[in-house]
Coordinates of N, CA and C in Angstrom, one line a residue:
Chain A
A531 N 137.2 180.6 68.1 CA 136.0 180.5 67.1 C 134.4 180.7 68.0
Q532 N 133.6 181.1 67.3 CA 132.2 181.3 68.0 C 131.7 180.1 68.2
K533 N 131.2 179.8 69.6 CA 130.4 178.6 69.6 C 128.8 178.4 69.2
I534 N 128.1 179.6 69.1 CA 127.1 180.0 68.4 C 127.2 181.0 67.7
T535 N 126.9 181.0 66.2 CA 126.9 181.9 65.1 C 125.5 181.8 64.5
Q536 N 124.6 183.3 64.8 CA 123.9 183.6 64.0 C 124.1 184.7 63.0
T537 N 124.1 184.1 61.8 CA 124.3 184.8 60.6 C 123.4 186.2 60.2
Q538 N 122.3 185.9 60.6 CA 121.6 187.2 60.1 C 121.1 188.1 60.9
P539 N 121.9 189.6 60.9 CA 121.8 190.4 62.0 C 120.3 190.7 61.9
G540 N 119.7 190.7 60.9 CA 118.5 191.7 60.5 C 117.8 190.7 59.7
M541 N 116.0 190.8 59.8 CA 115.4 190.4 58.8 C 113.8 191.0 58.9
F542 N 113.6 191.2 57.5 CA 111.9 191.8 57.5 C 111.5 190.7 56.7
V543 N 110.2 190.2 57.5 CA 109.0 189.3 57.1 C 107.8 189.8 56.9
Q544 N 106.6 189.5 56.0 CA 105.7 189.8 56.0 C 104.6 188.8 56.9
E545 N 104.0 190.0 57.5 CA 102.8 189.2 58.4 C 102.2 188.0 57.9
K546 N 102.0 186.7 58.5 CA 101.5 185.4 58.1 C 102.7 184.4 57.3
E547 N 103.8 185.1 56.9 CA 104.5 184.4 56.4 C 105.6 183.3 57.4
A548 N 105.9 182.3 57.1 CA 106.8 181.6 58.0 C 108.1 182.1 58.0
V549 N 108.9 181.9 59.1 CA 110.1 182.5 59.3 C 111.0 181.5 59.7
T550 N 112.4 181.6 58.8 CA 113.6 180.9 59.8 C 114.6 181.5 59.8
L551 N 114.8 181.3 61.5 CA 116.3 181.8 62.0 C 117.0 180.9 62.1
D552 N 118.5 181.4 61.5 CA 119.7 180.4 61.6 C 120.3 180.6 62.9
C553 N 120.9 179.5 62.9 CA 121.8 179.1 64.1 C 122.7 178.0 63.7
T554 N 124.0 178.0 63.9 CA 125.1 177.0 64.2 C 125.8 177.2 65.0
Y555 N 126.3 176.0 65.6 CA 126.8 175.9 66.8 C 128.0 174.9 66.7
D556 N 129.2 175.0 67.7 CA 130.3 174.5 67.7 C 130.4 173.7 69.0
T557 N 130.6 172.6 69.4 CA 130.9 171.9 70.6 C 131.7 170.4 69.9
S558 N 131.9 169.9 71.2 CA 132.7 168.6 71.1 C 132.2 167.6 71.8
D559 N 131.2 168.1 72.5 CA 130.3 167.9 73.5 C 129.5 166.7 73.0
Q560 N 129.3 165.5 73.5 CA 128.4 164.4 72.9 C 126.7 165.0 73.5
S561 N 127.0 165.2 74.7 CA 125.5 165.8 75.5 C 125.6 167.3 75.3
Y562 N 124.6 167.9 75.0 CA 124.4 169.5 74.7 C 122.8 169.8 74.8
G563 N 122.6 170.9 74.9 CA 121.5 171.3 74.5 C 121.4 172.8 74.1
L564 N 120.0 173.1 73.1 CA 120.2 174.1 72.5 C 119.0 174.8 72.8
F565 N 118.9 176.2 72.7 CA 117.8 177.3 73.6 C 117.7 178.0 72.3
W566 N 116.3 178.4 72.3 CA 115.9 179.8 71.7 C 115.3 180.8 72.8
Y567 N 115.8 182.1 72.7 CA 115.0 183.2 73.5 C 114.8 184.4 72.5
K568 N 113.6 185.3 73.2 CA 113.0 186.2 72.4 C 113.1 187.2 73.2
Q569 N 113.6 188.1 72.8 CA 113.7 189.6 73.6 C 113.2 191.0 73.0
P570 N 111.8 191.2 73.2 CA 111.3 192.3 72.8 C 112.0 193.5 73.2
S571 N 111.2 194.8 72.7 CA 112.2 195.5 73.1 C 111.9 196.3 74.8
S572 N 111.0 195.8 75.2 CA 110.8 196.0 76.6 C 112.1 195.1 77.4
G573 N 112.8 194.4 76.8 CA 114.3 193.8 77.4 C 114.1 192.6 77.9
E574 N 112.9 192.0 78.4 CA 113.0 190.8 79.2 C 113.3 189.6 78.1
M575 N 113.6 188.5 78.3 CA 114.2 187.4 77.4 C 113.1 186.2 78.0
I576 N 112.7 185.8 77.1 CA 111.7 185.1 76.9 C 112.0 183.7 76.5
F577 N 111.8 182.6 77.0 CA 112.2 181.0 76.9 C 111.4 180.9 75.8
L578 N 111.8 180.3 74.6 CA 110.7 179.7 73.4 C 110.9 178.3 73.3
I579 N 111.9 177.7 73.1 CA 111.7 176.1 73.1 C 113.4 175.4 73.3
Y580 N 113.4 174.1 73.3 CA 114.7 173.5 73.9 C 114.9 172.3 72.9
Q581 N 116.2 172.2 72.4 CA 116.5 170.7 72.0 C 117.5 170.1 72.3
G582 N 117.4 168.8 73.0 CA 118.7 168.3 73.6 C 119.2 167.4 72.6
S583 N 120.5 167.3 72.5 CA 121.4 166.4 71.5 C 121.1 165.4 71.0
Y584 N 120.3 164.8 72.3 CA 120.0 163.0 72.1 C 118.5 162.8 71.6
D585 N 117.9 164.0 71.7 CA 116.5 164.0 71.4 C 116.2 163.8 69.8
E586 N 115.6 162.9 69.4 CA 115.5 162.2 68.1 C 114.2 163.2 67.5
Q587 N 113.5 163.6 67.7 CA 112.3 164.7 67.0 C 112.5 165.9 67.5
N588 N 112.7 166.5 66.6 CA 112.6 168.0 66.4 C 111.8 168.9 67.4
A589 N 111.8 169.7 68.4 CA 111.3 170.2 69.2 C 110.2 171.2 68.6
T590 N 108.9 171.1 69.2 CA 107.9 172.3 68.9 C 107.4 172.7 70.1
E591 N 106.9 173.9 69.7 CA 106.1 174.6 70.9 C 105.1 175.5 70.3
G592 N 103.5 175.4 70.2 CA 102.8 176.0 69.3 C 103.7 176.5 68.1
R593 N 103.6 178.2 67.7 CA 104.0 178.1 66.4 C 105.4 178.1 66.3
Y594 N 106.4 177.7 67.3 CA 107.9 177.7 67.2 C 107.9 176.1 67.0
S595 N 109.1 175.5 66.0 CA 109.5 174.6 66.0 C 110.9 174.7 65.7
L596 N 112.3 174.0 66.3 CA 113.1 173.9 65.9 C 113.5 172.8 65.0
N597 N 114.3 173.1 64.0 CA 114.7 172.4 63.0 C 116.2 172.1 63.2
F598 N 116.4 170.8 63.5 CA 117.7 170.3 64.5 C 118.2 169.1 63.4
Q599 N 119.3 169.6 63.1 CA 120.4 168.9 62.0 C 121.7 169.0 62.5
K600 N 121.6 167.6 63.4 CA 122.8 167.5 64.1 C 124.5 167.4 63.5
A601 N 124.4 166.7 62.2 CA 125.2 166.1 61.5 C 125.7 167.9 61.0
R602 N 125.0 168.7 60.8 CA 125.4 169.9 59.9 C 125.5 171.1 61.6
K603 N 125.4 170.7 62.5 CA 125.5 171.5 63.8 C 124.6 172.5 63.4
S604 N 123.4 172.6 63.1 CA 122.7 173.4 63.1 C 121.1 173.1 63.7
A605 N 120.5 174.6 64.3 CA 119.3 174.7 65.0 C 118.8 175.7 65.0
N606 N 117.9 175.6 63.5 CA 117.4 176.8 63.3 C 115.6 176.8 64.1
L607 N 115.2 178.1 64.1 CA 114.1 178.2 64.8 C 113.2 178.9 63.7
V608 N 112.3 178.3 63.3 CA 110.8 178.2 62.4 C 109.8 178.7 63.4
I609 N 109.1 179.7 62.8 CA 107.9 180.3 63.5 C 107.1 180.3 62.4
S610 N 105.7 179.6 62.5 CA 104.9 179.6 61.6 C 104.2 180.8 61.6
A611 N 103.4 181.4 60.4 CA 102.5 182.3 60.4 C 102.8 183.5 61.1
S612 N 103.8 184.3 61.0 CA 104.3 185.3 61.8 C 103.0 186.3 62.3
Q613 N 103.6 186.9 63.6 CA 102.6 188.1 63.9 C 103.3 189.0 64.0
L614 N 102.5 190.3 64.2 CA 103.2 191.5 64.5 C 104.1 191.4 65.7
G615 N 103.4 190.7 66.6 CA 104.1 190.7 68.1 C 105.4 189.8 67.9
D616 N 105.6 189.3 66.9 CA 106.5 188.2 66.8 C 108.1 189.3 66.5
S617 N 107.8 190.6 66.5 CA 109.0 191.5 66.1 C 109.7 191.5 67.3
A618 N 111.1 191.1 67.3 CA 112.0 191.0 68.5 C 113.4 190.9 68.0
M619 N 114.0 190.7 69.3 CA 115.7 190.2 69.1 C 115.4 188.6 69.2
Y620 N 116.1 187.9 68.6 CA 115.8 186.3 69.0 C 117.4 185.9 69.1
F621 N 117.8 185.2 70.0 CA 118.9 184.5 70.4 C 119.0 183.2 70.6
C622 N 119.8 182.6 70.2 CA 120.0 181.3 70.1 C 121.2 180.8 71.3
A623 N 121.1 179.5 71.5 CA 121.9 179.4 72.9 C 122.3 178.2 73.2
M624 N 123.1 178.0 74.0 CA 123.9 176.3 73.8 C 124.4 176.2 75.0
R625 N 123.5 174.9 75.9 CA 124.5 174.6 76.7 C 125.1 173.5 76.8
E626 N 126.4 173.2 77.2 CA 127.3 172.2 76.6 C 127.5 171.4 78.2
G627 N 127.8 170.0 77.8 CA 128.1 169.1 79.2 C 129.2 169.1 79.8
R628 N 129.4 170.0 80.7 CA 130.5 170.7 81.3 C 130.2 169.4 82.2
G629 N 129.5 168.8 82.9 CA 129.6 167.8 83.7 C 129.2 168.3 85.3
G630 N 128.8 167.6 86.2 CA 128.4 168.0 87.5 C 127.4 169.4 87.6
G631 N 126.4 169.2 86.6 CA 125.5 170.1 86.4 C 125.6 171.7 86.0
A632 N 126.7 171.6 85.8 CA 127.3 173.3 85.2 C 126.6 173.6 83.9
D633 N 125.6 174.3 83.9 CA 125.3 174.8 82.3 C 124.8 176.0 82.4
G634 N 125.8 177.0 82.6 CA 125.7 178.3 82.0 C 125.3 178.2 80.4
L635 N 124.8 179.2 79.8 CA 124.7 179.1 78.8 C 125.4 180.1 77.7
T636 N 125.5 179.7 76.3 CA 126.5 180.6 75.8 C 125.6 181.0 74.5
F637 N 125.5 182.0 74.1 CA 124.3 182.8 73.5 C 125.0 183.3 72.0
G638 N 124.4 183.4 71.0 CA 124.8 184.0 70.0 C 124.3 185.6 69.7
K639 N 125.0 186.2 68.9 CA 124.7 187.6 68.8 C 123.3 188.2 68.4
G640 N 122.5 187.4 68.0 CA 121.1 187.5 68.0 C 120.8 188.0 66.5
T641 N 119.6 187.7 66.1 CA 118.6 188.3 64.8 C 117.5 189.3 65.4
H642 N 117.6 190.2 64.7 CA 116.8 191.0 64.8 C 115.4 191.1 63.9
L643 N 114.4 190.6 64.1 CA 113.1 190.2 63.4 C 112.3 191.4 63.5
I644 N 111.5 192.0 62.2 CA 110.9 192.8 62.2 C 109.7 192.5 61.3
I645 N 108.7 192.2 61.7 CA 107.1 191.7 61.3 C 106.6 193.0 60.5
Q646 N 106.3 193.1 59.4 CA 106.0 194.1 58.5 C 104.5 193.5 58.1
P647 N 103.7 194.7 58.3 CA 101.8 194.2 58.0 C 101.8 194.3 56.7
Chain B
D72 N 104.9 186.4 82.9 CA 105.9 186.6 83.7 C 106.4 185.1 84.1
S73 N 107.7 185.3 84.4 CA 108.8 184.0 84.3 C 108.7 183.5 85.9
G74 N 108.1 184.3 86.5 CA 108.3 183.4 88.0 C 109.6 184.1 89.0
V75 N 110.8 184.6 87.6 CA 111.8 185.2 88.5 C 111.9 186.8 88.7
T76 N 112.2 187.0 89.9 CA 111.8 188.5 90.2 C 113.5 188.8 90.5
Q77 N 113.7 190.2 90.3 CA 114.9 190.7 90.5 C 114.5 192.3 90.6
T78 N 115.3 192.6 91.8 CA 115.0 194.0 92.6 C 116.7 194.6 92.3
P79 N 117.3 196.0 92.0 CA 115.8 196.6 91.6 C 115.9 196.7 90.1
K80 N 114.9 197.4 89.6 CA 114.7 197.3 88.1 C 115.8 198.1 87.4
H81 N 116.0 199.3 88.0 CA 117.1 200.4 87.5 C 118.0 200.6 88.5
L82 N 119.3 201.0 88.4 CA 120.3 201.6 89.3 C 121.4 202.3 88.6
I83 N 121.2 203.5 89.2 CA 122.2 204.4 88.6 C 123.3 204.6 89.7
T84 N 124.9 204.6 89.4 CA 125.6 204.9 90.3 C 127.0 205.4 89.6
A85 N 127.9 206.1 90.4 CA 129.0 206.3 89.8 C 130.3 205.4 89.7
T86 N 131.4 206.1 89.0 CA 132.2 204.9 89.1 C 133.1 204.8 90.5
G87 N 133.8 203.7 90.8 CA 134.2 203.5 91.8 C 133.1 202.7 93.1
Q88 N 131.9 202.6 92.8 CA 130.9 202.6 93.6 C 130.8 200.9 93.6
R89 N 129.9 200.4 94.9 CA 129.7 199.0 95.0 C 128.4 199.1 95.0
V90 N 127.4 198.1 94.2 CA 125.8 197.5 94.2 C 126.1 196.0 94.1
T91 N 124.4 196.0 94.8 CA 123.8 194.7 95.0 C 122.6 194.3 94.2
L92 N 122.8 193.3 93.3 CA 121.6 193.0 92.5 C 121.1 191.7 93.4
R93 N 120.0 191.6 93.0 CA 119.0 190.7 94.0 C 118.1 189.9 93.2
C94 N 117.9 188.6 93.4 CA 117.5 187.7 92.8 C 116.7 186.6 93.2
S95 N 115.5 186.4 93.0 CA 114.6 185.6 93.8 C 114.0 184.3 92.7
P96 N 114.5 182.8 92.5 CA 114.2 182.2 91.6 C 112.7 181.7 91.8
R97 N 112.6 180.9 90.7 CA 110.9 180.5 90.7 C 110.9 179.5 91.6
S98 N 109.9 179.2 92.1 CA 109.4 178.4 93.3 C 109.8 177.0 92.8
G99 N 111.0 176.1 93.8 CA 111.2 175.0 93.7 C 112.6 174.9 92.7
D100 N 113.1 176.1 92.0 CA 114.2 176.1 91.4 C 115.4 176.3 92.1
L101 N 116.4 175.0 92.1 CA 117.7 174.8 92.8 C 118.9 175.9 92.6
S102 N 118.8 176.1 90.8 CA 120.1 176.9 89.9 C 119.8 177.9 89.8
V103 N 120.6 179.1 90.2 CA 120.1 180.3 89.9 C 121.7 180.9 89.0
Y104 N 121.5 181.3 87.9 CA 122.4 182.0 87.0 C 122.4 183.4 87.2
W105 N 123.7 184.2 86.9 CA 123.4 185.3 86.3 C 124.1 185.8 85.1
Y106 N 123.7 186.5 84.4 CA 124.5 186.8 83.0 C 124.2 188.1 82.6
Q107 N 125.5 189.0 82.2 CA 125.4 190.4 81.4 C 125.2 190.2 79.8
Q108 N 124.4 191.3 79.8 CA 124.1 192.0 78.3 C 124.6 193.4 78.2
S109 N 125.7 193.3 77.4 CA 126.3 194.8 76.9 C 126.3 194.9 75.6
L110 N 126.6 196.1 75.2 CA 126.4 196.4 73.5 C 127.9 195.8 73.2
D111 N 128.6 196.1 74.0 CA 130.0 195.5 73.4 C 130.3 193.7 73.6
Q112 N 129.6 193.3 74.8 CA 130.0 191.9 74.6 C 128.8 190.6 74.3
G113 N 127.7 191.4 74.4 CA 126.4 190.8 74.0 C 125.7 190.0 75.5
L114 N 125.2 188.9 75.3 CA 124.9 188.3 76.5 C 125.8 187.3 76.9
Q115 N 126.4 187.3 77.9 CA 127.4 186.3 78.8 C 127.0 185.9 80.1
F116 N 127.5 185.2 80.2 CA 127.2 183.9 81.4 C 128.0 184.0 82.3
L117 N 127.8 184.6 83.7 CA 128.7 184.9 84.6 C 128.8 184.0 85.7
I118 N 128.0 183.3 86.3 CA 128.3 182.5 87.4 C 126.8 181.5 87.5
Q119 N 126.8 180.5 88.2 CA 126.0 180.0 88.4 C 126.0 179.1 90.2
Y120 N 124.8 179.2 90.7 CA 124.8 178.3 91.9 C 123.9 177.4 92.1
Y121 N 124.2 176.3 92.8 CA 123.0 175.4 92.7 C 123.0 174.9 94.4
N122 N 122.2 175.1 94.7 CA 121.2 175.1 96.2 C 122.3 175.4 97.0
G123 N 122.8 176.7 97.0 CA 123.5 177.5 97.7 C 125.3 177.5 97.4
E124 N 125.6 176.4 96.6 CA 127.0 176.2 96.6 C 127.3 176.7 95.1
E125 N 128.7 177.3 94.6 CA 128.9 177.7 93.6 C 129.1 176.5 92.4
R126 N 128.5 176.5 91.4 CA 128.5 175.1 90.6 C 129.5 175.7 89.0
A127 N 129.5 176.7 88.5 CA 130.1 177.5 87.4 C 130.3 178.7 87.4
K128 N 131.7 179.1 86.5 CA 132.1 180.3 86.6 C 132.0 180.7 85.0
G129 N 131.5 181.5 84.9 CA 132.1 182.1 83.2 C 132.8 183.3 83.4
N130 N 132.2 183.9 82.7 CA 133.3 185.5 82.4 C 133.1 186.3 83.5
I131 N 133.5 185.9 84.9 CA 132.9 187.1 85.8 C 134.2 187.6 86.2
L132 N 134.0 188.9 86.0 CA 135.3 190.0 86.8 C 135.6 189.4 88.0
E133 N 137.1 189.7 88.7 CA 137.2 189.5 89.9 C 136.5 190.4 90.8
R134 N 136.4 191.7 90.2 CA 135.4 192.8 91.0 C 133.9 192.3 91.4
F135 N 133.6 191.2 90.8 CA 132.1 191.0 91.1 C 132.2 189.6 91.6
S136 N 131.3 189.6 92.4 CA 130.9 188.1 93.6 C 129.8 187.8 93.5
A137 N 129.4 186.4 93.8 CA 128.0 186.4 94.2 C 127.9 185.2 95.1
Q138 N 126.4 185.4 95.7 CA 126.1 184.1 96.5 C 124.7 183.8 96.7
Q139 N 124.2 182.7 96.8 CA 123.1 182.2 97.1 C 122.6 181.7 98.6
F140 N 121.5 182.0 98.8 CA 121.3 182.0 100.3 C 120.6 180.8 100.7
P141 N 120.4 180.3 101.8 CA 119.8 179.1 102.3 C 118.0 179.2 101.5
D142 N 117.8 180.4 101.8 CA 116.4 180.5 101.2 C 116.5 180.3 99.5
L143 N 117.4 180.4 98.7 CA 117.5 180.3 97.4 C 117.6 181.5 96.7
H144 N 117.7 182.8 97.4 CA 117.7 184.0 96.4 C 119.2 184.0 96.5
S145 N 119.4 184.9 95.4 CA 120.6 185.2 95.1 C 121.1 186.8 95.0
E146 N 122.2 186.9 95.5 CA 122.6 188.3 95.0 C 124.3 188.4 94.3
L147 N 124.1 189.5 93.7 CA 125.1 189.7 92.8 C 126.0 191.0 92.8
N148 N 127.3 190.8 93.7 CA 127.7 192.0 94.1 C 128.8 192.7 93.1
L149 N 128.6 194.0 93.0 CA 129.8 194.6 91.9 C 130.4 195.7 92.4
S150 N 131.6 195.5 92.2 CA 132.3 196.5 93.2 C 133.2 197.3 92.0
S151 N 133.8 198.5 92.6 CA 134.9 199.2 91.7 C 134.6 199.4 90.7
L152 N 133.2 199.9 90.6 CA 132.5 200.1 89.1 C 133.2 200.9 88.0
E153 N 133.1 200.2 87.2 CA 133.7 201.3 85.9 C 132.7 201.3 84.7
L154 N 132.8 202.5 84.3 CA 131.9 202.8 83.1 C 131.2 201.4 82.4
G155 N 132.4 200.9 81.8 CA 132.1 199.6 81.1 C 131.2 198.6 82.0
D156 N 130.9 198.7 83.1 CA 130.2 197.8 83.6 C 128.6 198.3 83.2
S157 N 128.4 199.3 82.8 CA 127.0 199.6 82.7 C 126.4 198.7 81.4
A158 N 125.3 198.0 82.0 CA 124.5 196.6 81.3 C 123.5 196.4 81.7
L159 N 122.7 195.4 81.4 CA 121.8 194.7 81.8 C 121.9 193.5 82.2
Y160 N 121.8 193.1 83.9 CA 122.0 192.0 84.3 C 120.6 191.3 84.8
F161 N 121.0 190.0 83.9 CA 119.9 189.2 84.3 C 120.1 187.7 85.3
C162 N 119.0 187.4 86.0 CA 119.1 186.2 86.4 C 118.2 185.1 86.1
A163 N 118.7 184.1 85.9 CA 117.7 183.0 85.5 C 117.7 181.6 86.8
S164 N 116.8 181.1 86.6 CA 116.8 179.9 87.2 C 116.3 178.6 86.7
S165 N 116.6 177.8 87.0 CA 115.9 176.4 86.5 C 116.1 175.4 87.4
V166 N 115.2 174.4 87.0 CA 115.3 173.0 87.9 C 116.0 171.9 87.3
G167 N 115.8 172.0 86.0 CA 116.4 170.6 85.1 C 117.4 171.2 83.9
Y168 N 117.7 170.5 83.1 CA 118.4 171.0 81.8 C 118.0 171.4 80.9
S169 N 116.7 171.4 80.8 CA 116.0 171.7 79.3 C 115.0 173.2 79.5
E170 N 115.5 174.2 80.5 CA 115.1 175.3 80.6 C 115.8 176.2 81.5
Q171 N 115.7 177.5 81.1 CA 116.4 178.5 82.0 C 115.5 179.7 81.6
F172 N 114.9 180.0 82.7 CA 113.8 181.2 82.8 C 114.4 182.1 83.4
F173 N 114.3 183.2 82.6 CA 114.9 184.6 82.9 C 114.1 185.6 83.4
G174 N 114.7 186.3 84.5 CA 113.9 187.2 85.5 C 114.2 189.1 84.4
P175 N 113.4 190.0 84.9 CA 113.1 190.9 83.9 C 114.4 191.7 83.8
G176 N 115.2 191.4 84.7 CA 116.7 192.0 84.7 C 116.9 193.6 85.3
T177 N 118.3 193.6 85.7 CA 118.5 195.2 86.3 C 119.2 195.8 85.5
R178 N 119.0 196.7 85.4 CA 119.8 197.7 84.1 C 120.5 198.8 85.1
L179 N 121.9 198.3 84.8 CA 123.0 199.1 85.8 C 123.8 200.0 84.6
T180 N 123.4 201.3 85.4 CA 124.1 202.6 84.6 C 125.1 203.2 85.4
V181 N 126.6 203.1 85.0 CA 127.7 203.9 85.9 C 128.3 205.0 85.3
L182 N 127.9 206.0 86.0 CA 128.2 207.4 85.3 C 129.7 207.9 85.9

């Protein structure tokens, strides 16, 4: 079974609209972390936001927020007031509690977001 | 700019050859991670080092190896290269659990 599932291969959104990118995860660990990254066409991986499994509040970073629903094992990224520069691939990733400080990330397949003017 | 540097930016080589990719983590970061991004496999975790010691292994092939040096820079060695090893190789670094900052990547093309 996939550990990270992103069900939207591609999305078209009108500029200035809010966007929700879906991510569900699968783990039996109690301690884990969830990450979102942006990969523009230039190829670099840009860290956007992090949510720890024990964090009670949803994480926010500027226009990015993470809608964390632990019981549903979902960690959706919300981008408010989308801009043309938000067009990119977006990856959801998970760090599981392997212990001993081992925390390589498992990534989903990504969502290709295109913002239209 | 994440503060993580990788060299070279591009690498073109032939099957059967060996290459070395280099990564310098952000100042103060003790953990270094290597990831591979290919069209077939997506983004995969290869290996993690922490302060010079191997900490975790992911889907790293036996033909691949890595090390982290006392100055904390890391090298990923890829040998007996095959066409399927063509990919974007990322290095990331972190100081804690809540972030991993990625370098710009090395694009490897095996002909």
